[in-house]
């Protein structure tokens, strides 16, 4: 019903930048909060950044000042600009969205398939 498709991951040297994109498509009436999570090998999936429909943002302490989340509501797309990347940012990054499928329905949580970000030292 709803697909979240991520793009923009890859391999970058420490200090470099990447921009992730996540586009939502399918049966969508409204999207609430959107966000990015990451999961490194052997670790749990943690919140990186989130943004409400109105544009309020929230960041993990480890990325504050380096990462910027934004969204285009007309395109149902969320972005993550990652600057000054560090080796410890290496992980699979997942997009998340709270979606209302139809009028009167509740928000449902959807995930993207994940995109690998690797930062070399």
JSON list of C-alpha atoms in Angstrom, two decimals:
[
{"chain": "A", "resi": 1, "resn": "UNK", "atom": "CA", "xyz": [0.00, 0.00, 0.00]},
{"chain": "A", "resi": 2, "resn": "UNK", "atom": "CA", "xyz": [2.79, 2.41, 0.90]},
{"chain": "A", "resi": 3, "resn": "UNK", "atom": "CA", "xyz": [6.36, 2.20, -0.31]},
{"chain": "A", "resi": 4, "resn": "UNK", "atom": "CA", "xyz": [9.30, 4.21, 1.02]},
{"chain": "A", "resi": 5, "resn": "UNK", "atom": "CA", "xyz": [12.21, 4.23, -1.41]},
{"chain": "A", "resi": 6, "resn": "UNK", "atom": "CA", "xyz": [15.57, 5.50, -0.18]},
{"chain": "A", "resi": 7, "resn": "UNK", "atom": "CA", "xyz": [18.49, 6.66, -2.26]},
{"chain": "A", "resi": 8, "resn": "UNK", "atom": "CA", "xyz": [21.80, 8.47, -1.84]},
{"chain": "A", "resi": 9, "resn": "UNK", "atom": "CA", "xyz": [23.84, 6.11, 0.28]},
{"chain": "A", "resi": 10, "resn": "UNK", "atom": "CA", "xyz": [27.36, 5.08, -0.59]},
{"chain": "A", "resi": 11, "resn": "UNK", "atom": "CA", "xyz": [31.01, 5.16, 0.36]},
{"chain": "A", "resi": 12, "resn": "UNK", "atom": "CA", "xyz": [32.63, 8.43, 1.40]},
{"chain": "A", "resi": 13, "resn": "UNK", "atom": "CA", "xyz": [35.81, 9.48, 3.15]},
{"chain": "A", "resi": 14, "resn": "UNK", "atom": "CA", "xyz": [35.75, 10.96, 6.62]},
{"chain": "A", "resi": 15, "resn": "UNK", "atom": "CA", "xyz": [34.89, 14.64, 6.46]},
{"chain": "A", "resi": 16, "resn": "UNK", "atom": "CA", "xyz": [32.82, 14.18, 3.34]},
{"chain": "A", "resi": 17, "resn": "UNK", "atom": "CA", "xyz": [29.12, 14.63, 2.70]},
{"chain": "A", "resi": 18, "resn": "UNK", "atom": "CA", "xyz": [26.17, 12.59, 1.50]},
{"chain": "A", "resi": 19, "resn": "UNK", "atom": "CA", "xyz": [22.52, 13.41, 0.94]},
{"chain": "A", "resi": 20, "resn": "UNK", "atom": "CA", "xyz": [19.88, 10.75, 1.51]},
{"chain": "A", "resi": 21, "resn": "UNK", "atom": "CA", "xyz": [16.41, 10.94, 0.00]},
{"chain": "A", "resi": 22, "resn": "UNK", "atom": "CA", "xyz": [13.28, 8.95, 0.79]},
{"chain": "A", "resi": 23, "resn": "UNK", "atom": "CA", "xyz": [10.15, 9.18, -1.33]},
{"chain": "A", "resi": 24, "resn": "UNK", "atom": "CA", "xyz": [6.82, 7.80, -0.16]},
{"chain": "A", "resi": 25, "resn": "UNK", "atom": "CA", "xyz": [4.31, 6.50, -2.70]},
{"chain": "A", "resi": 26, "resn": "UNK", "atom": "CA", "xyz": [1.10, 4.51, -2.81]},
{"chain": "A", "resi": 27, "resn": "UNK", "atom": "CA", "xyz": [-2.22, 5.00, -1.05]},
{"chain": "A", "resi": 28, "resn": "UNK", "atom": "CA", "xyz": [-1.52, 8.12, 1.00]},
{"chain": "A", "resi": 29, "resn": "UNK", "atom": "CA", "xyz": [-3.97, 10.60, 2.47]},
{"chain": "A", "resi": 30, "resn": "UNK", "atom": "CA", "xyz": [-1.53, 12.33, 4.78]},
{"chain": "A", "resi": 31, "resn": "UNK", "atom": "CA", "xyz": [1.96, 11.89, 6.22]},
{"chain": "A", "resi": 32, "resn": "UNK", "atom": "CA", "xyz": [2.80, 12.95, 9.73]},
{"chain": "A", "resi": 33, "resn": "UNK", "atom": "CA", "xyz": [6.28, 12.68, 11.13]},
{"chain": "A", "resi": 34, "resn": "UNK", "atom": "CA", "xyz": [9.09, 11.40, 8.94]},
{"chain": "A", "resi": 35, "resn": "UNK", "atom": "CA", "xyz": [12.50, 10.39, 10.10]},
{"chain": "A", "resi": 36, "resn": "UNK", "atom": "CA", "xyz": [15.80, 8.63, 9.60]},
{"chain": "A", "resi": 37, "resn": "UNK", "atom": "CA", "xyz": [17.13, 5.82, 11.75]},
{"chain": "A", "resi": 38, "resn": "UNK", "atom": "CA", "xyz": [20.38, 3.91, 11.49]},
{"chain": "A", "resi": 39, "resn": "UNK", "atom": "CA", "xyz": [21.62, 0.50, 12.50]},
{"chain": "A", "resi": 40, "resn": "UNK", "atom": "CA", "xyz": [25.25, -0.52, 12.68]},
{"chain": "A", "resi": 41, "resn": "UNK", "atom": "CA", "xyz": [26.25, -4.21, 12.74]},
{"chain": "A", "resi": 42, "resn": "UNK", "atom": "CA", "xyz": [25.47, -5.77, 16.09]},
{"chain": "A", "resi": 43, "resn": "UNK", "atom": "CA", "xyz": [23.69, -2.67, 17.37]},
{"chain": "A", "resi": 44, "resn": "UNK", "atom": "CA", "xyz": [20.08, -1.59, 17.73]},
{"chain": "A", "resi": 45, "resn": "UNK", "atom": "CA", "xyz": [18.30, 0.72, 15.34]},
{"chain": "A", "resi": 46, "resn": "UNK", "atom": "CA", "xyz": [18.49, 4.27, 16.66]},
{"chain": "A", "resi": 47, "resn": "UNK", "atom": "CA", "xyz": [16.85, 7.55, 15.72]},
{"chain": "A", "resi": 48, "resn": "UNK", "atom": "CA", "xyz": [19.09, 9.92, 13.77]},
{"chain": "A", "resi": 49, "resn": "UNK", "atom": "CA", "xyz": [16.67, 12.73, 13.00]},
{"chain": "A", "resi": 50, "resn": "UNK", "atom": "CA", "xyz": [12.94, 13.34, 12.69]},
{"chain": "A", "resi": 51, "resn": "UNK", "atom": "CA", "xyz": [10.75, 16.09, 11.28]},
{"chain": "A", "resi": 52, "resn": "UNK", "atom": "CA", "xyz": [7.06, 16.81, 11.78]},
{"chain": "A", "resi": 53, "resn": "UNK", "atom": "CA", "xyz": [4.68, 17.81, 9.03]},
{"chain": "A", "resi": 54, "resn": "UNK", "atom": "CA", "xyz": [5.01, 21.38, 10.23]},
{"chain": "A", "resi": 55, "resn": "UNK", "atom": "CA", "xyz": [8.79, 21.30, 10.06]},
{"chain": "A", "resi": 56, "resn": "UNK", "atom": "CA", "xyz": [9.83, 20.86, 13.69]},
{"chain": "A", "resi": 57, "resn": "UNK", "atom": "CA", "xyz": [12.99, 18.80, 13.93]},
{"chain": "A", "resi": 58, "resn": "UNK", "atom": "CA", "xyz": [14.71, 16.54, 16.41]},
{"chain": "A", "resi": 59, "resn": "UNK", "atom": "CA", "xyz": [18.26, 15.17, 16.22]},
{"chain": "A", "resi": 60, "resn": "UNK", "atom": "CA", "xyz": [20.37, 12.61, 18.00]},
{"chain": "A", "resi": 61, "resn": "UNK", "atom": "CA", "xyz": [23.11, 14.34, 19.99]},
{"chain": "A", "resi": 62, "resn": "UNK", "atom": "CA", "xyz": [25.79, 12.57, 17.96]},
{"chain": "A", "resi": 63, "resn": "UNK", "atom": "CA", "xyz": [24.70, 14.26, 14.71]},
{"chain": "A", "resi": 64, "resn": "UNK", "atom": "CA", "xyz": [23.67, 17.72, 15.88]},
{"chain": "A", "resi": 65, "resn": "UNK", "atom": "CA", "xyz": [25.42, 20.42, 13.90]},
{"chain": "A", "resi": 66, "resn": "UNK", "atom": "CA", "xyz": [26.46, 17.97, 11.17]},
{"chain": "A", "resi": 67, "resn": "UNK", "atom": "CA", "xyz": [23.20, 16.52, 9.80]},
{"chain": "A", "resi": 68, "resn": "UNK", "atom": "CA", "xyz": [20.12, 18.38, 8.57]},
{"chain": "A", "resi": 69, "resn": "UNK", "atom": "CA", "xyz": [16.72, 16.82, 7.98]},
{"chain": "A", "resi": 70, "resn": "UNK", "atom": "CA", "xyz": [14.19, 18.44, 5.66]},
{"chain": "A", "resi": 71, "resn": "UNK", "atom": "CA", "xyz": [11.06, 17.46, 3.77]},
{"chain": "A", "resi": 72, "resn": "UNK", "atom": "CA", "xyz": [9.01, 18.38, 0.74]},
{"chain": "A", "resi": 73, "resn": "UNK", "atom": "CA", "xyz": [5.38, 17.72, 1.63]},
{"chain": "A", "resi": 74, "resn": "UNK", "atom": "CA", "xyz": [4.24, 18.16, -1.96]},
{"chain": "A", "resi": 75, "resn": "UNK", "atom": "CA", "xyz": [6.55, 15.34, -3.02]},
{"chain": "A", "resi": 76, "resn": "UNK", "atom": "CA", "xyz": [6.07, 13.16, 0.09]},
{"chain": "A", "resi": 77, "resn": "UNK", "atom": "CA", "xyz": [9.84, 13.14, 0.39]},
{"chain": "A", "resi": 78, "resn": "UNK", "atom": "CA", "xyz": [12.26, 13.51, 3.28]},
{"chain": "A", "resi": 79, "resn": "UNK", "atom": "CA", "xyz": [15.94, 14.30, 3.00]},
{"chain": "A", "resi": 80, "resn": "UNK", "atom": "CA", "xyz": [18.98, 13.93, 5.24]},
{"chain": "A", "resi": 81, "resn": "UNK", "atom": "CA", "xyz": [21.99, 16.09, 4.46]},
{"chain": "A", "resi": 82, "resn": "UNK", "atom": "CA", "xyz": [25.00, 14.60, 6.19]},
{"chain": "A", "resi": 83, "resn": "UNK", "atom": "CA", "xyz": [28.16, 16.71, 6.47]},
{"chain": "A", "resi": 84, "resn": "UNK", "atom": "CA", "xyz": [31.46, 16.17, 8.27]},
{"chain": "A", "resi": 85, "resn": "UNK", "atom": "CA", "xyz": [30.88, 12.43, 8.20]},
{"chain": "A", "resi": 86, "resn": "UNK", "atom": "CA", "xyz": [32.79, 10.23, 10.63]},
{"chain": "A", "resi": 87, "resn": "UNK", "atom": "CA", "xyz": [33.60, 6.51, 10.50]},
{"chain": "A", "resi": 88, "resn": "UNK", "atom": "CA", "xyz": [31.18, 6.00, 13.39]},
{"chain": "A", "resi": 89, "resn": "UNK", "atom": "CA", "xyz": [28.35, 7.19, 11.13]},
{"chain": "A", "resi": 90, "resn": "UNK", "atom": "CA", "xyz": [28.75, 3.97, 9.15]},
{"chain": "A", "resi": 91, "resn": "UNK", "atom": "CA", "xyz": [25.45, 2.09, 9.23]},
{"chain": "A", "resi": 92, "resn": "UNK", "atom": "CA", "xyz": [22.38, 1.13, 7.27]},
{"chain": "A", "resi": 93, "resn": "UNK", "atom": "CA", "xyz": [20.08, 4.15, 7.23]},
{"chain": "A", "resi": 94, "resn": "UNK", "atom": "CA", "xyz": [16.33, 3.57, 7.26]},
{"chain": "A", "resi": 95, "resn": "UNK", "atom": "CA", "xyz": [13.57, 5.99, 6.38]},
{"chain": "A", "resi": 96, "resn": "UNK", "atom": "CA", "xyz": [10.43, 6.01, 8.52]},
{"chain": "A", "resi": 97, "resn": "UNK", "atom": "CA", "xyz": [7.06, 7.67, 8.00]},
{"chain": "A", "resi": 98, "resn": "UNK", "atom": "CA", "xyz": [3.76, 7.84, 9.85]},
{"chain": "A", "resi": 99, "resn": "UNK", "atom": "CA", "xyz": [1.09, 7.58, 7.16]},
{"chain": "A", "resi": 100, "resn": "UNK", "atom": "CA", "xyz": [-2.67, 7.95, 7.09]},
{"chain": "A", "resi": 101, "resn": "UNK", "atom": "CA", "xyz": [-3.99, 5.87, 4.21]},
{"chain": "A", "resi": 102, "resn": "UNK", "atom": "CA", "xyz": [-7.52, 7.27, 4.03]},
{"chain": "A", "resi": 103, "resn": "UNK", "atom": "CA", "xyz": [-9.70, 9.81, 5.80]},
{"chain": "A", "resi": 104, "resn": "UNK", "atom": "CA", "xyz": [-10.62, 8.57, 9.26]},
{"chain": "A", "resi": 105, "resn": "UNK", "atom": "CA", "xyz": [-7.80, 6.03, 9.37]},
{"chain": "A", "resi": 106, "resn": "UNK", "atom": "CA", "xyz": [-5.11, 6.06, 12.04]},
{"chain": "A", "resi": 107, "resn": "UNK", "atom": "CA", "xyz": [-1.45, 6.75, 11.43]},
{"chain": "A", "resi": 108, "resn": "UNK", "atom": "CA", "xyz": [0.50, 3.62, 10.45]},
{"chain": "A", "resi": 109, "resn": "UNK", "atom": "CA", "xyz": [4.26, 3.26, 10.64]},
{"chain": "A", "resi": 110, "resn": "UNK", "atom": "CA", "xyz": [6.21, 2.40, 7.47]},
{"chain": "A", "resi": 111, "resn": "UNK", "atom": "CA", "xyz": [9.88, 1.69, 6.85]},
{"chain": "A", "resi": 112, "resn": "UNK", "atom": "CA", "xyz": [12.12, 1.86, 3.83]},
{"chain": "A", "resi": 113, "resn": "UNK", "atom": "CA", "xyz": [14.40, -0.98, 2.81]},
{"chain": "A", "resi": 114, "resn": "UNK", "atom": "CA", "xyz": [17.53, 0.77, 4.06]},
{"chain": "A", "resi": 115, "resn": "UNK", "atom": "CA", "xyz": [20.54, 2.28, 2.35]},
{"chain": "A", "resi": 116, "resn": "UNK", "atom": "CA", "xyz": [24.15, 1.62, 3.31]},
{"chain": "A", "resi": 117, "resn": "UNK", "atom": "CA", "xyz": [26.37, 4.52, 4.33]},
{"chain": "A", "resi": 118, "resn": "UNK", "atom": "CA", "xyz": [30.04, 3.71, 4.77]},
{"chain": "A", "resi": 119, "resn": "UNK", "atom": "CA", "xyz": [32.55, 6.30, 5.96]},
{"chain": "A", "resi": 120, "resn": "UNK", "atom": "CA", "xyz": [36.20, 5.39, 5.57]},
{"chain": "A", "resi": 121, "resn": "UNK", "atom": "CA", "xyz": [38.91, 6.82, 7.81]}
]
